[in-house]
PDB file of C-alpha atoms and ligand atoms in Angstrom:
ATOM      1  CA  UNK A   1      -9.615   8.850  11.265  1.00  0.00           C
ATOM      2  CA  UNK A   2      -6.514   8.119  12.753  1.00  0.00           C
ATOM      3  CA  UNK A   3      -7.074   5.849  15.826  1.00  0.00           C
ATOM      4  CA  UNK A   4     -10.984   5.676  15.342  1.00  0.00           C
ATOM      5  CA  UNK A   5     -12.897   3.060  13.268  1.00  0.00           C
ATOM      6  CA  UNK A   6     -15.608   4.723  11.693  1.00  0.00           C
ATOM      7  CA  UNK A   7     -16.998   1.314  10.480  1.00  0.00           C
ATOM      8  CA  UNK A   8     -19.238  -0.131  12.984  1.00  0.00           C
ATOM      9  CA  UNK A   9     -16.318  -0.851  15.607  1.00  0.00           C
ATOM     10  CA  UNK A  10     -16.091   1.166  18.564  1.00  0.00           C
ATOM     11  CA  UNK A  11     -13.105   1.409  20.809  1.00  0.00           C
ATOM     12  CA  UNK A  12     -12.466  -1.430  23.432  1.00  0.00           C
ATOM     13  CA  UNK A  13     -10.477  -4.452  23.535  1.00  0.00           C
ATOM     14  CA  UNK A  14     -11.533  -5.937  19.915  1.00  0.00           C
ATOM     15  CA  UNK A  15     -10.309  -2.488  18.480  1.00  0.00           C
ATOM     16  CA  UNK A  16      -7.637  -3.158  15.750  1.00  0.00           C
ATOM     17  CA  UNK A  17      -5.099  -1.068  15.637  1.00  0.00           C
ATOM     18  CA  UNK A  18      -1.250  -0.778  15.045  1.00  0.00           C
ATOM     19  CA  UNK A  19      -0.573   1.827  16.891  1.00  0.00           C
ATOM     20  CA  UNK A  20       0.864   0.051  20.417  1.00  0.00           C
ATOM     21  CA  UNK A  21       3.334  -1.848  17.980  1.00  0.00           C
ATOM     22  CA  UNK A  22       4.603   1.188  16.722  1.00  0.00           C
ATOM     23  CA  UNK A  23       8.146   2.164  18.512  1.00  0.00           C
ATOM     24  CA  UNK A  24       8.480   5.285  19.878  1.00  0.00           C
ATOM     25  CA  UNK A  25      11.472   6.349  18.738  1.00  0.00           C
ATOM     26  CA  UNK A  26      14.118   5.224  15.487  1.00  0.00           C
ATOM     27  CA  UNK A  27      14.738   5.221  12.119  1.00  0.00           C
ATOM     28  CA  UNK A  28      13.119   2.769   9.378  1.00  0.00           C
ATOM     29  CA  UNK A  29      15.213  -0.559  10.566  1.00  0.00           C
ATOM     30  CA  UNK A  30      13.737   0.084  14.273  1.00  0.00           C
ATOM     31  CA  UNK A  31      10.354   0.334  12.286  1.00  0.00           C
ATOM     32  CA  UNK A  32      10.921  -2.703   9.900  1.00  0.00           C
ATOM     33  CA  UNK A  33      11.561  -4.677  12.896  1.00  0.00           C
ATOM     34  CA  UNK A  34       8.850  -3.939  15.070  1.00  0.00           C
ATOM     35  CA  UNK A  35       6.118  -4.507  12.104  1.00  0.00           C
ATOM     36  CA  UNK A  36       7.470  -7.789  12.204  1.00  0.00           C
ATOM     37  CA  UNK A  37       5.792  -8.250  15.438  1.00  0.00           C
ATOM     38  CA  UNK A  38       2.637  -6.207  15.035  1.00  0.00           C
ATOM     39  CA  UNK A  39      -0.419  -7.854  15.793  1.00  0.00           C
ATOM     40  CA  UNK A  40      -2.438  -5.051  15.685  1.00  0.00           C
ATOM     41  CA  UNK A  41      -5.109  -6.995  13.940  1.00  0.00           C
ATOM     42  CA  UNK A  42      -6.073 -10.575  12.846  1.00  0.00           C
ATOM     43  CA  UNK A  43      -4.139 -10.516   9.728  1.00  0.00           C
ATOM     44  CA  UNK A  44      -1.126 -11.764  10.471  1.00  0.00           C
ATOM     45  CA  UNK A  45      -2.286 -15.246  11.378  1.00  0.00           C
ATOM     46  CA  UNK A  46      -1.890 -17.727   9.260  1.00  0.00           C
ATOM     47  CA  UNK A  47       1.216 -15.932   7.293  1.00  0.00           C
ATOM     48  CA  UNK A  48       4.767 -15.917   6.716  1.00  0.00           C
ATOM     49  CA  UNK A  49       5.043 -12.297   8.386  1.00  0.00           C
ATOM     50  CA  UNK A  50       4.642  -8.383   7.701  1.00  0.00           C
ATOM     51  CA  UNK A  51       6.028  -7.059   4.518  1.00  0.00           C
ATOM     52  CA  UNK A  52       7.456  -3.802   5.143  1.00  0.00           C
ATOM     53  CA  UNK A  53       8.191  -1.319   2.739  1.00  0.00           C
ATOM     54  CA  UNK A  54      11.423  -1.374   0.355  1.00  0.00           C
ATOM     55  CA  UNK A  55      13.478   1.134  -1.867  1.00  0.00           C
ATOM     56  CA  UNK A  56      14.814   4.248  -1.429  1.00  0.00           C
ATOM     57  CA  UNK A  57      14.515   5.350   2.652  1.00  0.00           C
ATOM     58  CA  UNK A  58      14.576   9.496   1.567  1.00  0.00           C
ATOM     59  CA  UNK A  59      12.984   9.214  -1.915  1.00  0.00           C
ATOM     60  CA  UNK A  60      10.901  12.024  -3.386  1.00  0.00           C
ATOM     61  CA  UNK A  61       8.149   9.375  -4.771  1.00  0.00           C
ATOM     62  CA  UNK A  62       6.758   6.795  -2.479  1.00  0.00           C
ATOM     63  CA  UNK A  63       3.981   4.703  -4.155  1.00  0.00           C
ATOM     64  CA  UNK A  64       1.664   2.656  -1.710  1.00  0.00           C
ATOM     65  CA  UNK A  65      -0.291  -0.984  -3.439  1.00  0.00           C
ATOM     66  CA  UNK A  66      -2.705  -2.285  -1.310  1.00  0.00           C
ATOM     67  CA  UNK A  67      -1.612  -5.269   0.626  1.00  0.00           C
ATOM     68  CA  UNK A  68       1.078  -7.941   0.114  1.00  0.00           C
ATOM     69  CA  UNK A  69       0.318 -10.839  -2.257  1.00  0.00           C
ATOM     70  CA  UNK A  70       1.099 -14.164  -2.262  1.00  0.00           C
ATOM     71  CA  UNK A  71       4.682 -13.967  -3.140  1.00  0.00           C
ATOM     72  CA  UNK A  72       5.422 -11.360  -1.299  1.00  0.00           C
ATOM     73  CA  UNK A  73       4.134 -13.162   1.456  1.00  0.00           C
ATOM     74  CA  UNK A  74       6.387 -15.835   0.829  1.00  0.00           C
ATOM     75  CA  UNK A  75       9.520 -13.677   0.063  1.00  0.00           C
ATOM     76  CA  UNK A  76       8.774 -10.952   2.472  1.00  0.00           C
ATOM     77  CA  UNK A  77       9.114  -8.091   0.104  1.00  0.00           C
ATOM     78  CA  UNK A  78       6.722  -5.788  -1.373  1.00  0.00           C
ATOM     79  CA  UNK A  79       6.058  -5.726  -5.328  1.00  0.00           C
ATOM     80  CA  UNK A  80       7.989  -9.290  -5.929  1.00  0.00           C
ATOM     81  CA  UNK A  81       5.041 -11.127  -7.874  1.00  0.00           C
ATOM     82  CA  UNK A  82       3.201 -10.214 -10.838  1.00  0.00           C
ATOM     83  CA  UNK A  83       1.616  -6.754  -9.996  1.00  0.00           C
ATOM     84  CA  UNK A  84       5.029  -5.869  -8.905  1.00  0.00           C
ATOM     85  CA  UNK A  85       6.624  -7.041 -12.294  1.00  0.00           C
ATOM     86  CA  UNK A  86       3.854  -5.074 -14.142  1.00  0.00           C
ATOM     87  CA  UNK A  87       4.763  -1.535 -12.324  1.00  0.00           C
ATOM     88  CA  UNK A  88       8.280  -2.270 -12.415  1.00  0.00           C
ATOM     89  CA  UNK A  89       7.775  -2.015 -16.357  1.00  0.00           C
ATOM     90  CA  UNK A  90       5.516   0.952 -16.233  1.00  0.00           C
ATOM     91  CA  UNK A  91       7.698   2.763 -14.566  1.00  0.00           C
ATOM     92  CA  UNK A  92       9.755   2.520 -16.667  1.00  0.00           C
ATOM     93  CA  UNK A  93       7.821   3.098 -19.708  1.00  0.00           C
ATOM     94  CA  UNK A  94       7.019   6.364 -17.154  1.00  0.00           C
ATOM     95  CA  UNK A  95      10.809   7.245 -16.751  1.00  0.00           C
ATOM     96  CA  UNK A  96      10.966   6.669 -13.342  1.00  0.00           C
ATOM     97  CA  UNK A  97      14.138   4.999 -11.965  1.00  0.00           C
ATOM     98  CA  UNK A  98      12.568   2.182  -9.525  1.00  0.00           C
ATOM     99  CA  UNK A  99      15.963   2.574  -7.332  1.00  0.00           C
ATOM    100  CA  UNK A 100      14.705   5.977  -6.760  1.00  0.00           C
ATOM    101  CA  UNK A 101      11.232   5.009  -5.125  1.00  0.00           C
ATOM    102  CA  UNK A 102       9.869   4.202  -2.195  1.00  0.00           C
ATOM    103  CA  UNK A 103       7.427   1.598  -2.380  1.00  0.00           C
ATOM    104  CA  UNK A 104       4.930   0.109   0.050  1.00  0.00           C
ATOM    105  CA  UNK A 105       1.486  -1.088   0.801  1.00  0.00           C
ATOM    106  CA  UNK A 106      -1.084   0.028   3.193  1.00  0.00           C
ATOM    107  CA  UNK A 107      -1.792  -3.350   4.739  1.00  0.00           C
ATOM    108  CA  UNK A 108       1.459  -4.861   5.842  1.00  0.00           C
ATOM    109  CA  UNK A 109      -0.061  -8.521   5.934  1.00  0.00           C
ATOM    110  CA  UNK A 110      -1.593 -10.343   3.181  1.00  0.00           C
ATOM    111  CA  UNK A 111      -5.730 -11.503   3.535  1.00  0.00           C
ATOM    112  CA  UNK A 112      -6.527 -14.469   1.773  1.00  0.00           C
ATOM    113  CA  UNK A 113      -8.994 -17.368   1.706  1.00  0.00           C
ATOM    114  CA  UNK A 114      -7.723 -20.792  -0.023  1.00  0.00           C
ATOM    115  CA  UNK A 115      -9.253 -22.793  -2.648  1.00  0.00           C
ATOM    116  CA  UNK A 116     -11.531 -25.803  -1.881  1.00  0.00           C
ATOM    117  CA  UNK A 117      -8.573 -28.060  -2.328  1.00  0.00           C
ATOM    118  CA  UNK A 118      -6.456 -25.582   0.187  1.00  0.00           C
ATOM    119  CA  UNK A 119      -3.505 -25.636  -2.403  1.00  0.00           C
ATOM    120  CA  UNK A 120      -3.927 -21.972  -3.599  1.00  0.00           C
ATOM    121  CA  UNK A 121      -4.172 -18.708  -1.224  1.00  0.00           C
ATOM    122  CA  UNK A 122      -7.019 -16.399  -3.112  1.00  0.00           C
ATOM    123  CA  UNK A 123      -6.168 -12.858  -2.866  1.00  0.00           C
ATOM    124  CA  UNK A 124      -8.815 -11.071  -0.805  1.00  0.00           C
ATOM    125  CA  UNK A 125      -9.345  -7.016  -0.138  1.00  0.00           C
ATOM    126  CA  UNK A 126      -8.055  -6.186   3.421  1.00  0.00           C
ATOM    127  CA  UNK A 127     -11.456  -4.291   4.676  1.00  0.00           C
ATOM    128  CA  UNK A 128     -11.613  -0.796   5.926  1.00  0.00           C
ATOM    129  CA  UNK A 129     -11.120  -1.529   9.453  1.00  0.00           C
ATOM    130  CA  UNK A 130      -7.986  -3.701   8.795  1.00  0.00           C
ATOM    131  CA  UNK A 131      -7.106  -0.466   6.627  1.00  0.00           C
ATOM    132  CA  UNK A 132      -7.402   1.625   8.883  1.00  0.00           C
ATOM    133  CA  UNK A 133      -5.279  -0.710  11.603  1.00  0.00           C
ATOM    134  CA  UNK A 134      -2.424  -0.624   9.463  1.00  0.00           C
ATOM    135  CA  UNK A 135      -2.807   2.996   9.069  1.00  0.00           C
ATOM    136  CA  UNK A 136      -0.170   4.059  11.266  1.00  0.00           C
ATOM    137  CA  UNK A 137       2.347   2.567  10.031  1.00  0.00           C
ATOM    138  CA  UNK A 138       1.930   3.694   6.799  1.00  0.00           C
ATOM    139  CA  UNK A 139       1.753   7.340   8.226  1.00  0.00           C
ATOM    140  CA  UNK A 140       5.548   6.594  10.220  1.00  0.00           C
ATOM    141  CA  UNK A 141       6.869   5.723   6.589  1.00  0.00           C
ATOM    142  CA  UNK A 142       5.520   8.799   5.214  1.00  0.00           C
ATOM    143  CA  UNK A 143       6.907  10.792   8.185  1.00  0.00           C
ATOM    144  CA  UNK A 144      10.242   9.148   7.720  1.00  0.00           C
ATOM    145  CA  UNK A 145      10.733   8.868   4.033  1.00  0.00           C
ATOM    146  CA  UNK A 146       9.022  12.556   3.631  1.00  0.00           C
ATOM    147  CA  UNK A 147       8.310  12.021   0.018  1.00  0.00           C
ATOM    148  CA  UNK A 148       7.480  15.227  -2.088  1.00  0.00           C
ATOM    149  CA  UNK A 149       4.971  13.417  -3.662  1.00  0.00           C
ATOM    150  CA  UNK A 150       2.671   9.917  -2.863  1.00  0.00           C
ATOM    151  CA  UNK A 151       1.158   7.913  -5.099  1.00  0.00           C
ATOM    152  CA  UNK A 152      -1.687   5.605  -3.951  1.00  0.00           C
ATOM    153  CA  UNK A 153      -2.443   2.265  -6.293  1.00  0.00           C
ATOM    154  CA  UNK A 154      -6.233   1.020  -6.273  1.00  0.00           C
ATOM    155  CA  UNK A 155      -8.876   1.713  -4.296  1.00  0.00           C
ATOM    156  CA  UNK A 156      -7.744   0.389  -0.457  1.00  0.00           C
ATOM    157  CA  UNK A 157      -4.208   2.780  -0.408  1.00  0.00           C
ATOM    158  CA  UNK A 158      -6.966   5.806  -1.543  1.00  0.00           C
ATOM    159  CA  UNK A 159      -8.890   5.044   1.233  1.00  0.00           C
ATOM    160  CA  UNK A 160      -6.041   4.924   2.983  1.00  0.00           C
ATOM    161  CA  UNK A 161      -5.012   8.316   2.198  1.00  0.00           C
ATOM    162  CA  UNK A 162      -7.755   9.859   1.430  1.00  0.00           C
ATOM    163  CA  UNK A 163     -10.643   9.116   3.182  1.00  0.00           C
ATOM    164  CA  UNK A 164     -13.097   6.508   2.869  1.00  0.00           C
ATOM    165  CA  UNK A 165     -15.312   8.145   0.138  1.00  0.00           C
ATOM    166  CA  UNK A 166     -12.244   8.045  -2.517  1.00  0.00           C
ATOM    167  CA  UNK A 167     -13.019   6.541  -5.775  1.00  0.00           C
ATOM    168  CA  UNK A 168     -10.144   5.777  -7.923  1.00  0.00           C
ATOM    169  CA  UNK A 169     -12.685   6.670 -11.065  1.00  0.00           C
ATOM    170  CA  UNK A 170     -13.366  10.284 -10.190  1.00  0.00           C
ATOM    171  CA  UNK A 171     -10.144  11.209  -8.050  1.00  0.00           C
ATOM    172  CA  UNK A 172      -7.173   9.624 -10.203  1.00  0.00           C
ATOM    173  CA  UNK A 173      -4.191  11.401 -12.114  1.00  0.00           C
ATOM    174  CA  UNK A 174      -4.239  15.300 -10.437  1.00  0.00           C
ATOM    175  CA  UNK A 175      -1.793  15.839  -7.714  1.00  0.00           C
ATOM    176  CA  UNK A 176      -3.530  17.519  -4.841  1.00  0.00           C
ATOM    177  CA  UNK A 177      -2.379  18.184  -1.185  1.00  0.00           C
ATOM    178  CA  UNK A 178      -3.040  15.090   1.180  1.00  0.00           C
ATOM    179  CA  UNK A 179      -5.328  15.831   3.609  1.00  0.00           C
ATOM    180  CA  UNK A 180      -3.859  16.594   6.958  1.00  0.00           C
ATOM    181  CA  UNK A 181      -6.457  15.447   9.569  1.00  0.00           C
ATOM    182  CA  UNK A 182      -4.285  15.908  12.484  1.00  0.00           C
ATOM    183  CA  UNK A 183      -1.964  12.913  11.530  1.00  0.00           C
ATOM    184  CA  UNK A 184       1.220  13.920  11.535  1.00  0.00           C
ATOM    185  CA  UNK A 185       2.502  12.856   7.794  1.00  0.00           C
ATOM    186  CA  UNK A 186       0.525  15.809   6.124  1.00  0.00           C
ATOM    187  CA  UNK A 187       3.201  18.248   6.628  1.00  0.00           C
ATOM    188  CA  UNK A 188       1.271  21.237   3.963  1.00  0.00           C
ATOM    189  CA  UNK A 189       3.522  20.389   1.216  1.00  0.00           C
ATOM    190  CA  UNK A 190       2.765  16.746   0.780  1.00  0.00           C
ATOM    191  CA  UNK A 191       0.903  15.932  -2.290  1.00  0.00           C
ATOM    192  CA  UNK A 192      -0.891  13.010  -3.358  1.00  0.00           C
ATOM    193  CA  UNK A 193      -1.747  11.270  -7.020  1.00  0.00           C
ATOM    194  CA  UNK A 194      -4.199   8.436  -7.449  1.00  0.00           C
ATOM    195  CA  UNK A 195      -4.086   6.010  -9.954  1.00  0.00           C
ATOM    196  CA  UNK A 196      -5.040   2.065 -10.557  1.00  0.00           C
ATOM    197  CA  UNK A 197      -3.809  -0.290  -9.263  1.00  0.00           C
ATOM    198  CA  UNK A 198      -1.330  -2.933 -11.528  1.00  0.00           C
ATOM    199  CA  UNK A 199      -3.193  -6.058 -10.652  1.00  0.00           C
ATOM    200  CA  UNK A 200      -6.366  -3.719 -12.311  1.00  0.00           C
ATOM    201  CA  UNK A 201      -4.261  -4.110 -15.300  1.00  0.00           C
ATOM    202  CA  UNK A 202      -3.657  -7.782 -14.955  1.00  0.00           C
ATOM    203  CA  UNK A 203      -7.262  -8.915 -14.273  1.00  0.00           C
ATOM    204  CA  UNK A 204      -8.511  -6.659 -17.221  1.00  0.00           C
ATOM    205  CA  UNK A 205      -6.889  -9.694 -19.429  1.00  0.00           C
ATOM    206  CA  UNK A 206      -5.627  -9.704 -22.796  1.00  0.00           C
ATOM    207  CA  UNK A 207      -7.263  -7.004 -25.596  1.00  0.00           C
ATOM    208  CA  UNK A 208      -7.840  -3.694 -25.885  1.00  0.00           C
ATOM    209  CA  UNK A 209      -8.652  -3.223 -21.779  1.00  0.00           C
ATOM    210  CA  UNK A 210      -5.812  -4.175 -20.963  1.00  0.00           C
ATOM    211  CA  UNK A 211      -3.671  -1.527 -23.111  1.00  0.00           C
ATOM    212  CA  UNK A 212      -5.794   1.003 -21.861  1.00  0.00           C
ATOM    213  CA  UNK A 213      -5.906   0.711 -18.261  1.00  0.00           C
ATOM    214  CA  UNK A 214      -1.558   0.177 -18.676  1.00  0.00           C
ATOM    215  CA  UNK A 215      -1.588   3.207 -20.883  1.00  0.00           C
ATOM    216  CA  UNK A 216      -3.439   4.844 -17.733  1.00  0.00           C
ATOM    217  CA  UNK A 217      -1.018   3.597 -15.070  1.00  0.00           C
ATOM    218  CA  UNK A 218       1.852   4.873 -17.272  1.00  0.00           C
ATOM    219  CA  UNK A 219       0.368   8.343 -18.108  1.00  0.00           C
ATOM    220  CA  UNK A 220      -0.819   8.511 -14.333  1.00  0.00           C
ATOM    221  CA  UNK A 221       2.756   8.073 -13.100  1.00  0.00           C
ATOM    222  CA  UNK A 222       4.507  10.051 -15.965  1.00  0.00           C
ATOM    223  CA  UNK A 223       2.341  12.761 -14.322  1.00  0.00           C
ATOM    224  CA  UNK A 224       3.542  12.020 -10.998  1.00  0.00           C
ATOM    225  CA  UNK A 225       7.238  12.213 -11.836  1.00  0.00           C
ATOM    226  CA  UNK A 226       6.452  15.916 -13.985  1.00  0.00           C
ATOM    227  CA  UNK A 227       5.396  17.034 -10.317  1.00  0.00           C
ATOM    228  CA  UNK A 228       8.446  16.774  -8.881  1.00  0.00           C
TER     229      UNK A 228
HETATM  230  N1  URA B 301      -0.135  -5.927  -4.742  1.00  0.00           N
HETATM  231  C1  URA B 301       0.119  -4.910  -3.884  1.00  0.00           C
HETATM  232  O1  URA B 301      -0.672  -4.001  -3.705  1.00  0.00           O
HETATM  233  N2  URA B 301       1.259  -4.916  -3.243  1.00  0.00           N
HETATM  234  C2  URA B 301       2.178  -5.866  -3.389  1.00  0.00           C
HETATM  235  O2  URA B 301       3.217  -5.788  -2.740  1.00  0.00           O
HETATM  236  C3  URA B 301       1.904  -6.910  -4.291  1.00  0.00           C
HETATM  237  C4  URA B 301       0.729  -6.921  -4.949  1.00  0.00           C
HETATM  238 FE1  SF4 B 302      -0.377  -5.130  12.071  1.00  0.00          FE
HETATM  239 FE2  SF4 B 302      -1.039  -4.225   9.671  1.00  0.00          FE
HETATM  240 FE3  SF4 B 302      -0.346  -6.753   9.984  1.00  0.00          FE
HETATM  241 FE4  SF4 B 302      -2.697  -5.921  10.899  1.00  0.00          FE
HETATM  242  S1  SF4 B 302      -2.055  -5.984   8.747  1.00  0.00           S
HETATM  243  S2  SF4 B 302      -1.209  -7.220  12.010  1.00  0.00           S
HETATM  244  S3  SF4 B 302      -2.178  -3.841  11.594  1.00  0.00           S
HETATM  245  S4  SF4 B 302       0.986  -5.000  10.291  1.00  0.00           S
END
């Protein structure tokens, strides 16, 4: 997968891909700082700039969302708004120390469309090709941080991860070895969890959903912290 879009778009100029943005050598700050100029595909028009990753640089758990959101958009930091406030309590309610966690997205930029009156920017899902874009960075963050153990968030960080057939309902909660492919991050020992994503959580409402899907989260990350 890794430089190749398997969705309809064949190499040439219109290609998107992160990959010439990517330094060739350094740390995480050399990293950050070059994602801040990536234009490795539409995306980062009409926003405030790449979110990069935040937390702990050599953690054992790294935990990728999907894309940055509105706030983070605004703030420039990952897991600031609402879905971020909702993991932040599960995991807790999981036992995890947040200080202690890695925590990204695979899309650095957020995708939006606004609102008839153009006030509000409407959360939409990066596609696979954007996905796939953004790809290598999120590979150089799991080569640097070298977690023991990933956990993806939704749908779009599964794909991510795990290929373009993963479905959050049939492949969540089991730690299993991510699948190398050539990439460089899967380094044999590297495991990876799926769960939902938080703003699942959120859209499921108030009721009985709601508690159930959190309950999920919380149980799927409790797992993840057992297999370390
Ligand atoms: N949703 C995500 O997946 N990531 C964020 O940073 C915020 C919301
Ligand atoms: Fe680059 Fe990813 Fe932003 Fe696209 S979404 S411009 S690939 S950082």
């Amino acid at each position: 997968m890794n430089g190749t879009h398997d969705d309809g778009a064949g190499p040439g100029p219109e290609a998107y891909d992160a990959t010439p943005f990517l330094p060739a050598r350094g740390g995480m700050p050399a990293h950050r700082r070059a994602a801040a100029d990536c234009r490795g595909c539409p995306l980062f028009e009409n926003t405030t700039g790449t979110v990069f990753g935040r937390g702990d640089a050599h953690a054992r758990l790294m935990l990728v969302g999907e894309q940055p959101g509105d706030q983070e958009d605004r703030e420039g930091e990952a897991f600031v708004g609402p879905a971020g406030r909702l993991l932040s309590r599960a995991l807790r309610d999981a036992g995890i120390d947040e200080d202690e966690v890695y925590l990204t997205n695979a899309v650095k930029h957020f995708k939006f469309t606004q609102d008839e009156t153009r006030k509000r920017r409407i959360h939409k899902a990066p596609s696979l090709r954007e996905t796939l874009a953004c790809r290598p960075w999120l590979l150089a963050e799991l080569r640097l941080v070298s977690p023991e153990l990933v956990v993806t968030l939704g749908a779009t960080a599964g794909r991510a991860l795990l290929g373009p057939s993963f479905r959050v309902g049939t492949d969540r909660g089991v730690p299993r070895p991510l699948p190398d492919e050539g990439n460089g991050a899967g380094n044999g020992e590297l495991r990876v969890l799926a769960t939902v994503h938080p703003s699942a959580v959120l859209r499921a409402g108030g009721g009985g959903d709601r508690e159930e899907l959190y309950a999920g989260l919380v149980a799927d990350l409790r797992t993840a912290a057992d297999a370390l």
